XYZ file of N, CA, C and O in Angstrom:
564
model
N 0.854 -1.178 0.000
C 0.000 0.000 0.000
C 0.901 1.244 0.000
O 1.858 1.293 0.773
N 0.670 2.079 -0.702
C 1.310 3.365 -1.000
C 1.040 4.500 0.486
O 0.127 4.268 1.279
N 1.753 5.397 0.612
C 1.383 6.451 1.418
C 0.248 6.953 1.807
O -0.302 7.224 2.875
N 0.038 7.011 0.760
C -1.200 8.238 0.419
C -2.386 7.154 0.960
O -3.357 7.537 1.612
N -2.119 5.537 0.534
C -3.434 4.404 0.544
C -3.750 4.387 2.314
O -4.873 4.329 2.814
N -2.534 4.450 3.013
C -1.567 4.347 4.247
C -2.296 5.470 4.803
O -3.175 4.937 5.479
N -2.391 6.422 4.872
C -2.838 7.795 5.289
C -4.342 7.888 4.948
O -4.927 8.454 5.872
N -4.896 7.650 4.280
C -6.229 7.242 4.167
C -7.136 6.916 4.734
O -8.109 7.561 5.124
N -6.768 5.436 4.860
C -7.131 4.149 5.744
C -7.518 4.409 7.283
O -8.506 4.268 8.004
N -5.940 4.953 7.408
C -5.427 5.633 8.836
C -6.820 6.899 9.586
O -7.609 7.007 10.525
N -6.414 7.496 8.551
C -7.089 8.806 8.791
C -8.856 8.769 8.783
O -9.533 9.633 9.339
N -9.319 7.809 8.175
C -10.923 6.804 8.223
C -11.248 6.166 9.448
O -12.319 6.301 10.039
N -10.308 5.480 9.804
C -10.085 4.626 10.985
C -9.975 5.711 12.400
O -10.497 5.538 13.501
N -9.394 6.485 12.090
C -9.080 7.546 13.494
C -10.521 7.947 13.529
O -10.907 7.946 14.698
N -11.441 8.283 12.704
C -12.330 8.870 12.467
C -13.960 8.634 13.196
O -14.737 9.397 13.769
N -13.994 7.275 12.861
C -15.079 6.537 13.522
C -14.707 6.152 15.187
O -13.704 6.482 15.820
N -15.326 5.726 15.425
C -15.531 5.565 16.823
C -14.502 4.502 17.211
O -14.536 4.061 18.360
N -13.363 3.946 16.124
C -12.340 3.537 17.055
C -11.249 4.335 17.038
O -10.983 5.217 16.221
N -10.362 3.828 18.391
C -9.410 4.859 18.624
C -8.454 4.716 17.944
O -8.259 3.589 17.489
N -7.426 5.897 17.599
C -6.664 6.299 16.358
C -5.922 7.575 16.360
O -6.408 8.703 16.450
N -4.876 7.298 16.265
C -4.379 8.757 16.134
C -3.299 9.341 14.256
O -2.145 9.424 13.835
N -4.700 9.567 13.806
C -4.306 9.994 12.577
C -3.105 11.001 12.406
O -2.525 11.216 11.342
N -2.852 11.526 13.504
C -1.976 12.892 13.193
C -0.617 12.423 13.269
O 0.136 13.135 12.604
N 0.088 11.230 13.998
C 0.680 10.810 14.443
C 1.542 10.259 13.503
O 2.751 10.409 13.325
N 0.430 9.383 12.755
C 0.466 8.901 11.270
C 1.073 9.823 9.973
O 1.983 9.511 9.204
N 0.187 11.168 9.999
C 0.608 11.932 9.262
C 2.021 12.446 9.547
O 2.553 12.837 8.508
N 2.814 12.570 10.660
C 3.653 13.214 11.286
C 4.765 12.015 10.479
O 5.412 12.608 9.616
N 5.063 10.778 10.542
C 5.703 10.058 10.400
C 5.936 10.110 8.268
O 6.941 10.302 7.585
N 4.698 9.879 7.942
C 4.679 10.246 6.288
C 5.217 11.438 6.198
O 5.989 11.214 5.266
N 5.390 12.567 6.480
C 5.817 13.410 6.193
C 7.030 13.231 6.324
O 7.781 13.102 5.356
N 7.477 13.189 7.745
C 9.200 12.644 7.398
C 9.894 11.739 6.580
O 11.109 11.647 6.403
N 9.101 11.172 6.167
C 9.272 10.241 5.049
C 9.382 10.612 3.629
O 10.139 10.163 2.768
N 8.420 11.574 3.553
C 8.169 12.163 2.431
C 7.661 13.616 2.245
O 6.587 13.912 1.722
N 8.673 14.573 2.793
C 8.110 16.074 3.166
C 7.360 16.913 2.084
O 6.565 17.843 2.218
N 7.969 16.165 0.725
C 7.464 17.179 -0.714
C 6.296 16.741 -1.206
O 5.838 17.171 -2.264
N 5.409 15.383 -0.102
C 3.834 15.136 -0.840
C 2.935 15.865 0.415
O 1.781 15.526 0.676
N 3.546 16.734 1.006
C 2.139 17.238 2.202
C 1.283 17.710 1.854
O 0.341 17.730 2.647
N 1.102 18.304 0.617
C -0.091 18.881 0.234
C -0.943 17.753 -0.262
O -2.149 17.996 -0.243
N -0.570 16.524 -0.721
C -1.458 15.492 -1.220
C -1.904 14.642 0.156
O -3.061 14.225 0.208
N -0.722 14.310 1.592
C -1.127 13.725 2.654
C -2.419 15.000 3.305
O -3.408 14.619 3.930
N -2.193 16.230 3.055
C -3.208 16.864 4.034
C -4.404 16.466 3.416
O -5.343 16.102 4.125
N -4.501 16.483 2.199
C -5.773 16.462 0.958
C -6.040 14.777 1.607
O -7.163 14.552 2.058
N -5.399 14.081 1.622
C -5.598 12.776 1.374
C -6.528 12.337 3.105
O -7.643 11.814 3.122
N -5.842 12.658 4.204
C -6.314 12.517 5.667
C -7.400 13.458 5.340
O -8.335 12.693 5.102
N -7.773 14.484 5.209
C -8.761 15.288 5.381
C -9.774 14.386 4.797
O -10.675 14.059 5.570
N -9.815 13.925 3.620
C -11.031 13.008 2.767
C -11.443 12.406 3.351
O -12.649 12.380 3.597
N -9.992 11.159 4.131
C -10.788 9.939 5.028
C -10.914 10.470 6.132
O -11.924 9.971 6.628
N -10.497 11.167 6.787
C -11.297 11.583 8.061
C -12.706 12.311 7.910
O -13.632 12.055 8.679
N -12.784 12.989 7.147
C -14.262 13.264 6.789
C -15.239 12.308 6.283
O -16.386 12.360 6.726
N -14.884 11.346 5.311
C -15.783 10.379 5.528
C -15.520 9.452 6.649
O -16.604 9.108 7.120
N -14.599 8.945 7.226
C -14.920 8.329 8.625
C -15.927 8.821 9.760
O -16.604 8.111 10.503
N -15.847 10.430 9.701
C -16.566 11.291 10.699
C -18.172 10.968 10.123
O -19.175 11.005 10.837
N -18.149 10.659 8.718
C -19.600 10.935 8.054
C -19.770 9.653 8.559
O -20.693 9.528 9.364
N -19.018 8.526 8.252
C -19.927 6.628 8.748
C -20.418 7.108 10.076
O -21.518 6.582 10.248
N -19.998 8.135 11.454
C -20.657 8.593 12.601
C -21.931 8.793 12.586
O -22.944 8.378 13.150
N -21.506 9.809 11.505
C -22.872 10.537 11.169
C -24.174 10.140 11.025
O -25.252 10.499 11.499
N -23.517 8.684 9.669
C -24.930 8.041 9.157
C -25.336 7.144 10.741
O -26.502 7.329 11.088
N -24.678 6.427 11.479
C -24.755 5.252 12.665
C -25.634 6.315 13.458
O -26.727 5.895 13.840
N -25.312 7.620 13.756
C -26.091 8.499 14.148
C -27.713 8.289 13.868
O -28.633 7.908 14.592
N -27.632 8.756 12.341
C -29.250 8.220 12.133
C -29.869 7.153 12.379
O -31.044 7.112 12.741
N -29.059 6.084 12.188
C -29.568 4.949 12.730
C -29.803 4.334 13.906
O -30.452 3.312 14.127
N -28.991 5.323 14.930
C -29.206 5.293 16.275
C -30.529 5.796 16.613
O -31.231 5.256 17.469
N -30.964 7.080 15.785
C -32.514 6.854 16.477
C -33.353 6.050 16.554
O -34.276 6.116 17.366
N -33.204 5.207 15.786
C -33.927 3.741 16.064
C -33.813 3.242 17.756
O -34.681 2.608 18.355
N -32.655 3.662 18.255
C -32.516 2.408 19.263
C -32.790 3.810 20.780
O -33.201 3.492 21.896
N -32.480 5.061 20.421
C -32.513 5.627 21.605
C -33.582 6.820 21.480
O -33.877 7.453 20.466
N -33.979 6.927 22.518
C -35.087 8.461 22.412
C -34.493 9.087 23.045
O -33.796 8.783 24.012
N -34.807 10.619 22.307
C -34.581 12.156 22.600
C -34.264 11.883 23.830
O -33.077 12.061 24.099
N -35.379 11.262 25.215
C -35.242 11.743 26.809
C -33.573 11.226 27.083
O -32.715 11.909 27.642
N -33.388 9.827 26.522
C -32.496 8.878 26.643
C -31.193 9.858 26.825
O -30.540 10.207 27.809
N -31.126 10.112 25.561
C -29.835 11.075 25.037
C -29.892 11.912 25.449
O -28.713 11.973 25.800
N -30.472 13.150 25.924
C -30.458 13.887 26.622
C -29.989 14.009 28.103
O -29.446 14.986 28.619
N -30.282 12.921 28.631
C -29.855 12.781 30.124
C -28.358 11.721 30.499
O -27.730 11.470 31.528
N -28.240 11.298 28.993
C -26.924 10.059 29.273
C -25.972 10.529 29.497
O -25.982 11.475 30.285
N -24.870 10.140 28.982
C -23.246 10.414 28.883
C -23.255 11.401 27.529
O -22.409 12.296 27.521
N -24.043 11.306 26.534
C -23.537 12.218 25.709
C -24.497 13.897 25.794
O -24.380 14.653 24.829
N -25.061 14.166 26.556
C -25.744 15.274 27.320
C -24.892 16.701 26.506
O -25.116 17.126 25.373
N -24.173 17.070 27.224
C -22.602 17.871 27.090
C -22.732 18.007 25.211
O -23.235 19.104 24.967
N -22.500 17.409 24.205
C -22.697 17.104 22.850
C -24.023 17.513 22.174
O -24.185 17.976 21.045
N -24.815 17.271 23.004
C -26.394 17.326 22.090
C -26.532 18.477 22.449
O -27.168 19.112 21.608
N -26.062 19.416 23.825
C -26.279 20.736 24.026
C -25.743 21.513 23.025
O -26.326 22.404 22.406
N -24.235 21.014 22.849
C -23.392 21.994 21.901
C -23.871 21.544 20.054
O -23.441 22.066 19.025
N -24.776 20.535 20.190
C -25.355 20.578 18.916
C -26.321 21.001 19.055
O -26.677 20.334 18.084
N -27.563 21.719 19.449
C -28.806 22.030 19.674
C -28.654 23.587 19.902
O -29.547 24.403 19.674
N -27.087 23.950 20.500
C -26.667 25.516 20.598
C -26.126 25.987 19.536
O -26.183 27.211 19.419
N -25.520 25.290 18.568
C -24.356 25.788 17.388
C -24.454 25.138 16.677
O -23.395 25.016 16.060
N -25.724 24.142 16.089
C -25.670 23.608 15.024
C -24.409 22.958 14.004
O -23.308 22.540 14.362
N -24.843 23.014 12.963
C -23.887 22.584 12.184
C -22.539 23.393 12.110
O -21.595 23.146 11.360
N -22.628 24.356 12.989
C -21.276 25.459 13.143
C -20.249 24.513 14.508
O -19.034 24.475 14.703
N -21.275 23.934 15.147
C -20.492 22.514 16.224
C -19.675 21.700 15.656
O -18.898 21.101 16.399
N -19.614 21.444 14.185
C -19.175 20.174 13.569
C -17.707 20.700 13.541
O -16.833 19.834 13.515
N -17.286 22.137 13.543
C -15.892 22.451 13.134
C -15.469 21.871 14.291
O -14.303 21.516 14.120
N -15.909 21.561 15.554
C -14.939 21.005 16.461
C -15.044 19.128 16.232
O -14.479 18.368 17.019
N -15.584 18.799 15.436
C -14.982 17.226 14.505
C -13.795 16.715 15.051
O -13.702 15.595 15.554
N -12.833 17.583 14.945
C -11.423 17.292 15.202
C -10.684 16.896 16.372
O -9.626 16.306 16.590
N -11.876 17.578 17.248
C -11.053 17.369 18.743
C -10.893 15.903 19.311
O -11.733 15.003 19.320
N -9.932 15.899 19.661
C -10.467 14.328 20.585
C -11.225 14.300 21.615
O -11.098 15.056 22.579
N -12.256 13.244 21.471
C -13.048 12.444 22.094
C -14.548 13.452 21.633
O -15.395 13.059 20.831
N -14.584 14.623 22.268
C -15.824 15.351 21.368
C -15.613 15.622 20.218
O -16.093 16.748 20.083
N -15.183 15.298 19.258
C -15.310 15.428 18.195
C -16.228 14.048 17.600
O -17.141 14.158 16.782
N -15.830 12.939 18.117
C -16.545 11.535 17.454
C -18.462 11.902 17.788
O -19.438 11.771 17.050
N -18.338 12.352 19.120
C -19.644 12.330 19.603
C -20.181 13.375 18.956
O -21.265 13.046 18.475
N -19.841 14.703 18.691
C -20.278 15.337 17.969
C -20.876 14.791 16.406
O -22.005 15.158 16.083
N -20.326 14.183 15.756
C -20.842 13.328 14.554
C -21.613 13.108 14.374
O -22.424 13.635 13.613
N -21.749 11.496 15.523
C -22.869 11.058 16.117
C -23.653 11.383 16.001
O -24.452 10.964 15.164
N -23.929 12.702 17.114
C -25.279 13.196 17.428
C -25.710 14.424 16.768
O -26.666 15.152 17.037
N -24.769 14.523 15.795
C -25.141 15.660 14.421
C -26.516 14.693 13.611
O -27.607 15.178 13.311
N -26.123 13.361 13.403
C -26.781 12.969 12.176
C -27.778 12.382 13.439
O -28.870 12.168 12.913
N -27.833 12.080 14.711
C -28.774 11.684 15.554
C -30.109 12.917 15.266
O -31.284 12.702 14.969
N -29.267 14.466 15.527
C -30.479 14.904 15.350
C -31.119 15.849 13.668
O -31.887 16.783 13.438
N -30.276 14.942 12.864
C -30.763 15.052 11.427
C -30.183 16.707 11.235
O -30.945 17.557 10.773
N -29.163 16.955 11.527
C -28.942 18.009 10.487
C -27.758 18.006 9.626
O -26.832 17.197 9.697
N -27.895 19.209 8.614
C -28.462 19.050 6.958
C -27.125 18.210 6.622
O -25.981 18.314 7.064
N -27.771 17.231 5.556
C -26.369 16.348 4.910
C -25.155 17.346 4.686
O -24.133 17.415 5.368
N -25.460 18.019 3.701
C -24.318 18.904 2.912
C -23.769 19.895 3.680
O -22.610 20.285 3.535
N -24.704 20.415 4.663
C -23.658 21.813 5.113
C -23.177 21.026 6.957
O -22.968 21.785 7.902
N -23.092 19.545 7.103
C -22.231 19.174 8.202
C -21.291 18.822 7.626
O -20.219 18.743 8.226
N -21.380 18.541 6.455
C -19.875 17.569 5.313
C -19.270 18.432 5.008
O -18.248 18.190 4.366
N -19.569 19.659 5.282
C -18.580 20.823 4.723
C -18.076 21.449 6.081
O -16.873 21.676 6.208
N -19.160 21.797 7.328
C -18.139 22.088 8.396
C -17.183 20.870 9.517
O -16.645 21.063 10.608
N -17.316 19.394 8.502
C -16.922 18.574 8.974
C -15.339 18.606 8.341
O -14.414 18.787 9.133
N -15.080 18.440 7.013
C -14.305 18.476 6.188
C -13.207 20.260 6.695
O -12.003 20.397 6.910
N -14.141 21.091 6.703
C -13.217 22.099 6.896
C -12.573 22.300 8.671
O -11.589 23.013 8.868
N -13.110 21.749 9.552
C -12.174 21.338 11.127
C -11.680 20.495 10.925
O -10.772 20.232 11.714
N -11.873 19.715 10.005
C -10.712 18.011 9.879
C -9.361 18.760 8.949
O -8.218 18.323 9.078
N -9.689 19.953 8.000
C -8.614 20.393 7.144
C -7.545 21.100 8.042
O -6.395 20.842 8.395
N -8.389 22.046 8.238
C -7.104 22.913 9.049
C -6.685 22.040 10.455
O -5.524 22.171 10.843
N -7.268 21.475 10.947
C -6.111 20.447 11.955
C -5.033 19.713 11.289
O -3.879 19.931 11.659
N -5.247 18.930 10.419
C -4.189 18.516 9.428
C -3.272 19.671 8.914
O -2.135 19.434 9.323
N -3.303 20.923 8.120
C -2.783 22.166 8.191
C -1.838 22.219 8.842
O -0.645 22.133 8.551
N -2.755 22.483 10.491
C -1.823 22.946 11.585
C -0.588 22.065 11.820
O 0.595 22.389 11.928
N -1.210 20.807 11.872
C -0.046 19.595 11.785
C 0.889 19.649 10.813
O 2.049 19.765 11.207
N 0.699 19.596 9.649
C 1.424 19.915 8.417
C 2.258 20.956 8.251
O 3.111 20.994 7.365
N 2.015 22.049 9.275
C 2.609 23.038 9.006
C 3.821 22.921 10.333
O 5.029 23.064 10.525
N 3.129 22.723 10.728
C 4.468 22.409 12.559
C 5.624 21.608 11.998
O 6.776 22.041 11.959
N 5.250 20.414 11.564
C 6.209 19.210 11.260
C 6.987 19.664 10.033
O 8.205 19.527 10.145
N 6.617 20.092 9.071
C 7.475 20.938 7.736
C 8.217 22.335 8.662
O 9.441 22.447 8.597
N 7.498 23.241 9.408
C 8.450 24.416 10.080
C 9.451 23.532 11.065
O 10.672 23.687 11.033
N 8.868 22.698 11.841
C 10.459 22.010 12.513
C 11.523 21.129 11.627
O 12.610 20.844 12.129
N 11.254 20.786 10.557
C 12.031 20.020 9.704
C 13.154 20.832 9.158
O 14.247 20.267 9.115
N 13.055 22.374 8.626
C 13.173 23.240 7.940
C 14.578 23.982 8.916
O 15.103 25.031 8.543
C-alpha cells in the first residue's frame, strides 16, 4: 500500500468511533516524504471526513434504538447541548479528541443538513491537518 493508501485508511479509521491517532500517522509520512504534504493533508482530510460521516450516518440509525429523553440525560448530554446551541457550526470542532466523534454522532442523531455538516466537517478536519502539516514541515526546515 502506497502512502497516500496508508494515510487514508489511517485517517478513516481515526475517524469513527475507534481509537486512532491519525496525526501521528501523518507526522511520520511526512518525514518520510516532506514534498507530498499537500497530497497527505488532501488525502487525511477526505478519510477523516468520511470516517466522521460513517458517525454521522450510525447516528441516524441510532434513532432507532434511543429516544430524545435517553440522550439527553446520558453520557452524551454535554454534545447534544453543543449541537442544539451551534448547530452545524459545532461540527468544526470534529477534530477534537473524544468530542469530536460524539459530535458526529449526534449531528446525524439529530438530522442536520447532509451537505452543510460535510462541509463544516471536512473544513475542522482540514485545518487540523494544516496545523499539523505546518508544525512538522516548520520544525524540519
Amino acid at each position: 500500500m502506497t502512502e497516500l493508501g496508508i494515510m487514508f485508511t489511517g485517517a478513516f479509521l481515526a475517524a469513527t468511533l475507534l481509537p486512532g491517532g491519525s496525526e501521528v500517522l501523518l507526522v511520520a509520512l511526512l518525514n518520510k516524504t516532506p514534498e507530498a504534504w499537500v497530497a497527505l493533508v488532501v488525502v487525511a482530510s477526505i478519510g477523516n471526513t468520511l470516517g466522521a460521516m460513517t458517525s454521522f450516518y450510525l447516528g441516524r440509525l441510532g434513532r432507532l434504538a434511543k429516544s430524545p429523553e435517553a440522550l439527553a440525560t446520558g453520557k452524551h448530554a454535554k454534545g447534544l447541548a453543543m449541537i442544539e446551541r451551534y448547530g452545524v457550526w459545532a461540527l468544526l470542532l470534529s477534530w477534537a479528541p473524544v468530542i469530536g466523534d460524539i459530535l458526529c454522532l449526534l449531528a446525524g442523531w439529530v438530522r442536520l443538513p447532509l451537505m452543510s455538516s460535510l462541509l463544516m466537517i471536512l473544513i475542522g478536519k482540514t485545518i487540523r491537518y494544516l496545523i499539523v502539516a505546518a508544525a512538522v514541515l516548520q520544525w524540519m526546515a
